[in-house]
């Protein structure tokens, strides 16, 4: 998810950290020919021996989720000594700048390029040009369209259907008598929400016990806390019974959930993605809200790590991972406590995502820069 609307932590700026200038591998066509082959001694299997430069571009990098995701990518890059140069650019939510950033990385001579293509299909021509220039090109998370081997090297997506099925199976198990399900997601028509919704329907609909209420396929919130509050307030007024809320960005609901308490109703069960702010909210409000059960899946910062592994493997001659889709694991379950109980660290900022491989303290340090 792009989470463009979450609290902006940084004024976006192009950041370039170039350790060594390298020449562009401009053999054209297949970008996989850049490496000389062979795994790097002592490094991960995806790190080959070929020395390379790597670029990372964001369509929008100015919120806490992106800061953690970008830092996660950088730490993954650092595991491979064959990467001798790393550059980063933030498109600042400007499509033309995002395109220019990709083109600039190619002009700079990077051998491998990892791209968060927030603008989707709009950046596909730039991705194709990079790939055709001989740069290993790996877009991730947002589907830019196109085809691997023609427009880019490999797209590393996120398995949002897996999230939807995990949420639905938890609902089946913990609300076995059925109920009303309110599904909220990001911008209208976003593919993440559509995919998650289809997956949930595939699990819940055959039971005949669950009714999806609200707009179809989901209530639009843009993952924005203010709009989320408006949506929930309207839903509370319209529906006398809401048994479970499904959201693909849980922290955006923290400011909205007290609307249930203000109306004299218990906060219902919530299945969503994790965030320290949400976990701490649950800890503080669970006692006076008997229906407030919580399941979270990892919010997906580590999707960037899989994309980096793929890009480095293809460029250095290492062994690519077997997965091309990031599957977010279940993170917290307030009922079973497995694989983790709801985990609040009150000493850390709410913007920290404890499901991420990057330690919470390291994430917090990013916000203070």
Coordinates of C-alpha atoms in Angstrom, one line a residue:
X1 CA 0.0 0.0 0.0
X2 CA 1.2 3.5 -0.6
X3 CA -0.2 5.1 2.5
X4 CA 0.3 8.5 1.0
X5 CA -2.1 10.2 3.4
X6 CA -0.5 9.2 6.7
X7 CA 1.3 11.7 8.8
X8 CA 4.1 13.3 6.8
X9 CA 7.3 13.0 8.6
X10 CA 9.7 14.4 6.2
X11 CA 9.8 17.1 3.6
X12 CA 10.5 15.0 0.6
X13 CA 13.8 15.6 -1.1
X14 CA 16.0 13.8 -3.5
X15 CA 18.6 12.0 -1.5
X16 CA 21.6 10.5 -3.2
X17 CA 24.3 8.6 -1.5
X18 CA 26.8 7.6 -4.1
X19 CA 29.8 5.7 -2.8
X20 CA 31.4 5.0 -6.1
X21 CA 30.6 6.1 -9.6
X22 CA 30.0 3.2 -11.9
X23 CA 29.4 2.9 -15.6
X24 CA 26.0 1.8 -16.9
X25 CA 25.6 -1.7 -18.1
X26 CA 24.1 -0.9 -21.4
X27 CA 24.0 -4.1 -23.2
X28 CA 20.3 -3.7 -23.9
X29 CA 17.5 -6.2 -23.8
X30 CA 18.1 -8.7 -21.1
X31 CA 19.2 -7.1 -17.9
X32 CA 20.1 -10.4 -16.4
X33 CA 23.4 -10.5 -18.2
X34 CA 25.0 -7.9 -16.0
X35 CA 26.5 -10.4 -13.5
X36 CA 29.5 -12.5 -14.0
X37 CA 28.0 -15.3 -11.8
X38 CA 28.8 -17.0 -8.6
X39 CA 27.6 -16.3 -5.1
X40 CA 29.6 -13.8 -3.0
X41 CA 31.8 -15.6 -0.4
X42 CA 30.1 -15.4 3.0
X43 CA 27.2 -13.4 1.8
X44 CA 23.5 -14.4 1.2
X45 CA 22.8 -16.6 -1.8
X46 CA 21.2 -13.7 -3.7
X47 CA 24.4 -11.8 -3.5
X48 CA 26.7 -12.7 -6.4
X49 CA 30.3 -11.6 -7.1
X50 CA 29.7 -9.0 -9.7
X51 CA 30.3 -5.4 -8.4
X52 CA 27.3 -3.2 -9.0
X53 CA 25.6 0.1 -8.2
X54 CA 22.0 0.1 -7.2
X55 CA 19.3 2.8 -7.2
X56 CA 16.0 3.0 -5.3
X57 CA 13.2 5.3 -6.1
X58 CA 9.9 6.1 -4.4
X59 CA 6.9 7.7 -6.0
X60 CA 6.2 9.2 -2.6
X61 CA 8.6 8.8 0.3
X62 CA 7.3 11.3 2.8
X63 CA 5.5 9.3 5.5
X64 CA 6.6 7.1 8.4
X65 CA 5.7 3.9 6.7
X66 CA 7.8 4.8 3.7
X67 CA 10.7 5.9 5.9
X68 CA 10.7 2.5 7.6
X69 CA 10.3 0.7 4.2
X70 CA 13.2 2.6 2.6
X71 CA 15.4 2.0 5.6
X72 CA 14.5 -1.7 5.4
X73 CA 15.6 -1.7 1.8
X74 CA 18.9 0.0 2.7
X75 CA 19.7 -2.5 5.4
X76 CA 19.1 -5.3 3.0
X77 CA 21.4 -3.7 0.4
X78 CA 24.1 -3.5 3.1
X79 CA 24.1 -7.3 3.4
X80 CA 25.7 -7.6 0.0
X81 CA 29.3 -6.3 -0.3
X82 CA 29.0 -6.5 -4.1
X83 CA 26.9 -3.4 -4.1
X84 CA 29.4 -0.6 -4.1
X85 CA 27.1 2.3 -4.7
X86 CA 23.6 3.1 -3.5
X87 CA 21.4 6.0 -4.6
X88 CA 17.9 7.1 -3.5
X89 CA 15.3 9.5 -4.9
X90 CA 11.9 10.5 -3.7
X91 CA 9.3 11.5 -6.3
X92 CA 7.4 13.5 -3.6
X93 CA 4.0 12.4 -5.0
X94 CA 4.8 14.1 -8.3
X95 CA 4.4 11.7 -11.2
X96 CA 6.7 13.6 -13.6
X97 CA 9.4 13.8 -10.9
X98 CA 9.0 10.0 -10.3
X99 CA 9.6 9.4 -14.0
X100 CA 12.5 11.8 -14.1
X101 CA 14.0 10.1 -11.0
X102 CA 14.0 6.7 -12.9
X103 CA 15.5 8.3 -15.9
X104 CA 18.1 10.1 -13.8
X105 CA 19.2 6.8 -12.2
X106 CA 19.7 5.3 -15.6
X107 CA 21.7 8.3 -16.8
X108 CA 23.8 8.0 -13.6
X109 CA 24.7 4.5 -14.6
X110 CA 23.1 2.3 -12.0
X111 CA 23.2 -1.4 -12.8
X112 CA 20.1 -2.3 -10.8
X113 CA 17.0 -0.2 -10.0
X114 CA 14.3 -0.9 -7.4
X115 CA 11.1 1.2 -7.9
X116 CA 8.0 1.8 -5.8
X117 CA 5.8 2.8 -8.7
X118 CA 3.0 4.7 -6.9
X119 CA 1.7 6.1 -10.1
X120 CA 1.3 2.6 -11.5
X121 CA 1.0 2.4 -15.3
X122 CA 2.1 6.1 -15.7
X123 CA 5.7 5.1 -15.0
X124 CA 5.7 1.9 -17.1
X125 CA 7.4 3.6 -20.1
X126 CA 10.2 4.8 -17.8
X127 CA 10.6 1.3 -16.4
X128 CA 10.7 -0.2 -19.9
X129 CA 13.3 2.3 -21.0
X130 CA 15.5 1.5 -18.0
X131 CA 15.1 -2.2 -18.7
X132 CA 15.9 -1.8 -22.4
X133 CA 19.0 0.2 -21.4
X134 CA 20.3 -2.9 -19.7
X135 CA 19.4 -2.0 -16.1
X136 CA 18.0 -4.7 -13.9
X137 CA 14.7 -3.1 -13.1
X138 CA 12.5 -4.4 -10.3
X139 CA 9.2 -2.5 -9.5
X140 CA 7.5 -3.7 -6.3
X141 CA 4.3 -3.5 -4.3
X142 CA 2.2 -1.4 -6.8
X143 CA 1.6 -3.2 -10.1
X144 CA 2.7 -0.9 -12.9
X145 CA 1.2 -3.2 -15.6
X146 CA 3.4 -4.5 -18.3
X147 CA 5.2 -7.8 -18.3
X148 CA 8.3 -9.2 -16.8
X149 CA 11.0 -9.9 -19.4
X150 CA 9.5 -7.2 -21.7
X151 CA 9.0 -4.1 -19.6
X152 CA 11.1 -4.8 -16.6
X153 CA 13.1 -7.7 -15.0
X154 CA 10.6 -8.8 -12.4
X155 CA 7.7 -7.3 -10.5
X156 CA 7.7 -8.1 -6.8
X157 CA 4.1 -7.8 -5.6
X158 CA 2.4 -8.3 -2.3
X159 CA 0.0 -11.1 -1.8
X160 CA -3.0 -9.1 -0.7
X161 CA -5.3 -12.1 -1.3
X162 CA -3.4 -13.9 1.5
X163 CA -4.2 -11.0 3.8
X164 CA -7.9 -11.2 2.9
X165 CA -8.0 -14.9 3.6
X166 CA -6.2 -14.6 6.9
X167 CA -8.7 -12.0 8.0
X168 CA -11.7 -14.0 6.8
X169 CA -10.5 -17.2 8.4
X170 CA -10.0 -15.4 11.7
X171 CA -13.6 -14.0 11.5
X172 CA -14.9 -17.5 10.7
X173 CA -13.2 -18.9 13.8
X174 CA -13.8 -16.2 16.3
X175 CA -17.2 -14.9 15.2
X176 CA -18.7 -18.3 14.2
X177 CA -22.3 -17.1 14.5
X178 CA -21.9 -14.6 11.7
X179 CA -22.4 -10.9 11.7
X180 CA -22.1 -7.6 9.9
X181 CA -18.7 -6.8 8.3
X182 CA -17.6 -3.3 7.5
X183 CA -14.6 -3.2 5.1
X184 CA -12.6 0.0 4.7
X185 CA -9.7 0.6 2.4
X186 CA -7.8 3.3 0.6
X187 CA -8.6 5.3 -2.5
X188 CA -11.6 4.2 -4.6
X189 CA -10.8 1.3 -6.9
X190 CA -7.3 0.6 -5.4
X191 CA -6.3 -2.9 -6.5
X192 CA -5.2 -3.8 -2.9
X193 CA -8.6 -3.3 -1.5
X194 CA -10.3 -5.0 -4.4
X195 CA -8.1 -8.0 -4.1
X196 CA -8.5 -8.3 -0.3
X197 CA -12.3 -8.0 -0.7
X198 CA -12.5 -10.7 -3.2
X199 CA -10.4 -13.0 -1.0
X200 CA -12.6 -12.4 2.0
X201 CA -15.8 -13.0 0.1
X202 CA -14.4 -16.3 -1.2
X203 CA -14.0 -17.5 2.4
X204 CA -17.0 -15.9 4.1
X205 CA -19.8 -16.0 1.5
X206 CA -20.2 -19.8 1.3
X207 CA -21.1 -19.8 5.0
X208 CA -24.1 -17.5 4.4
X209 CA -23.6 -16.0 7.9
X210 CA -21.8 -12.8 7.1
X211 CA -23.2 -9.6 5.6
X212 CA -20.9 -6.9 4.1
X213 CA -22.3 -3.5 5.0
X214 CA -21.3 -0.1 3.7
X215 CA -20.2 0.7 0.2
X216 CA -19.0 -2.0 -2.2
X217 CA -16.4 -3.2 -2.6
X218 CA -15.3 -1.1 0.4
X219 CA -15.7 2.2 2.1
X220 CA -13.2 4.7 0.8
X221 CA -10.9 6.3 3.4
X222 CA -7.8 7.0 1.3
X223 CA -6.0 5.6 4.4
X224 CA -6.5 9.1 5.8
X225 CA -7.2 9.4 9.6
X226 CA -9.6 12.3 9.1
X227 CA -11.6 10.6 6.4
X228 CA -11.6 7.3 8.3
X229 CA -13.2 9.1 11.2
X230 CA -15.9 10.5 8.9
X231 CA -16.6 7.1 7.5
X232 CA -16.9 5.4 10.8
X233 CA -19.0 8.1 12.3
X234 CA -21.4 7.8 9.4
X235 CA -21.4 4.0 9.6
X236 CA -22.2 4.1 13.4
X237 CA -25.2 6.3 12.7
X238 CA -26.4 4.1 9.8
X239 CA -25.9 0.6 11.2
X240 CA -27.1 -0.4 14.6
X241 CA -24.9 -3.5 14.5
X242 CA -21.3 -3.7 13.3
X243 CA -19.7 -6.9 14.4
X244 CA -16.3 -6.6 12.8
X245 CA -14.3 -3.9 10.9
X246 CA -11.8 -4.9 8.3
X247 CA -9.1 -2.4 7.4
X248 CA -5.9 -2.7 5.4
X249 CA -4.2 0.0 7.4
X250 CA -5.1 -0.3 11.1
X251 CA -3.2 2.7 12.5
X252 CA -5.3 5.1 10.4
X253 CA -8.3 4.1 12.5
X254 CA -6.9 5.0 15.9
X255 CA -8.4 8.4 15.9
X256 CA -11.8 7.1 14.6
X257 CA -12.5 4.2 16.8
X258 CA -13.4 6.3 19.9
X259 CA -16.6 7.3 17.9
X260 CA -18.0 4.0 19.1
X261 CA -17.4 4.8 22.7
X262 CA -18.9 8.3 22.2
X263 CA -22.1 6.7 20.9
X264 CA -22.3 4.3 23.9
X265 CA -21.3 1.2 21.8
X266 CA -18.4 -1.2 22.3
X267 CA -15.6 -1.0 19.7
X268 CA -16.2 -4.1 17.5
X269 CA -13.7 -6.7 16.5
X270 CA -11.0 -5.4 14.2
X271 CA -8.9 -7.3 11.7
X272 CA -6.2 -5.2 10.0
X273 CA -2.5 -4.5 9.7
X274 CA -0.2 -3.7 12.6
X275 CA 1.2 -0.5 14.0
X276 CA 2.4 0.5 17.5
X277 CA -0.2 3.2 17.8
X278 CA -3.0 0.7 17.2
X279 CA -1.6 -1.9 19.6
X280 CA -1.2 0.7 22.3
X281 CA -4.7 2.0 21.7
X282 CA -6.0 -1.6 22.1
X283 CA -4.2 -2.0 25.4
X284 CA -5.7 1.2 26.7
X285 CA -9.3 0.6 25.5
X286 CA -9.8 -3.2 25.7
X287 CA -11.1 -3.2 29.3
X288 CA -14.1 -1.0 28.5
X289 CA -14.8 -2.5 25.1
X290 CA -15.7 -6.2 25.6
X291 CA -16.1 -6.8 21.8
X292 CA -12.8 -5.2 20.9
X293 CA -10.9 -8.2 19.7
X294 CA -7.9 -7.6 17.4
X295 CA -6.0 -9.5 14.7
X296 CA -3.2 -7.9 12.7
X297 CA -1.0 -9.0 9.8
X298 CA 2.4 -7.4 9.2
X299 CA 2.0 -4.1 7.5
X300 CA 4.5 -5.1 4.8
X301 CA 7.6 -2.9 5.1
X302 CA 9.7 -5.9 4.4
X303 CA 8.2 -6.2 0.9
X304 CA 11.1 -3.9 -0.1
X305 CA 13.7 -6.5 1.1
X306 CA 12.4 -9.1 -1.3
X307 CA 12.6 -6.6 -4.2
X308 CA 16.1 -5.7 -3.2
X309 CA 17.1 -9.3 -3.1
X310 CA 15.7 -9.9 -6.6
X311 CA 17.5 -6.9 -8.1
X312 CA 20.8 -7.7 -6.5
X313 CA 20.6 -11.3 -7.5
X314 CA 19.9 -10.5 -11.1
X315 CA 22.6 -7.9 -11.3
X316 CA 25.4 -9.6 -9.4
X317 CA 24.9 -13.2 -10.6
X318 CA 23.4 -14.4 -7.3
X319 CA 20.5 -16.8 -6.9
X320 CA 17.1 -15.0 -6.9
X321 CA 14.6 -15.9 -4.1
X322 CA 11.9 -18.4 -5.1
X323 CA 9.1 -16.0 -4.1
X324 CA 8.0 -13.1 -6.3
X325 CA 5.1 -12.1 -4.0
X326 CA 5.6 -10.9 -0.4
X327 CA 3.2 -12.7 2.0
X328 CA 2.6 -10.7 5.1
X329 CA 2.5 -13.1 8.1
X330 CA -0.1 -12.8 10.8
X331 CA 1.4 -10.7 13.5
X332 CA -0.9 -10.3 16.6
X333 CA -4.0 -12.1 17.8
X334 CA -5.6 -10.8 21.0
X335 CA -7.5 -14.1 21.5
X336 CA -4.9 -16.8 20.9
X337 CA -1.8 -14.7 21.5
X338 CA -0.3 -16.5 18.6
X339 CA 2.1 -15.9 16.9
X340 CA 2.2 -12.8 19.1
X341 CA -0.1 -11.2 21.6
X342 CA -1.0 -7.6 21.0
X343 CA 2.3 -5.8 21.4
X344 CA 2.5 -2.2 22.5
X345 CA 5.8 -0.5 23.3
X346 CA 4.8 2.8 24.9
X347 CA 8.4 4.0 24.8
X348 CA 8.4 4.0 21.0
X349 CA 6.5 6.4 18.7
X350 CA 3.1 5.3 17.4
X351 CA 4.5 5.3 13.9
X352 CA 6.7 2.3 14.6
X353 CA 5.7 -1.0 13.0
X354 CA 6.9 -3.8 15.3
X355 CA 6.2 -6.5 12.6
X356 CA 9.0 -5.1 10.5
X357 CA 12.5 -6.8 10.6
X358 CA 14.0 -3.4 11.3
X359 CA 14.1 -3.0 15.1
X360 CA 11.6 -0.5 16.6
X361 CA 14.4 1.6 18.1
X362 CA 16.0 1.9 14.7
X363 CA 12.7 3.0 13.2
X364 CA 12.2 5.6 15.9
X365 CA 15.6 7.0 15.2
X366 CA 14.5 7.7 11.6
X367 CA 11.7 10.0 12.8
X368 CA 14.1 12.1 14.7
X369 CA 16.4 13.0 11.8

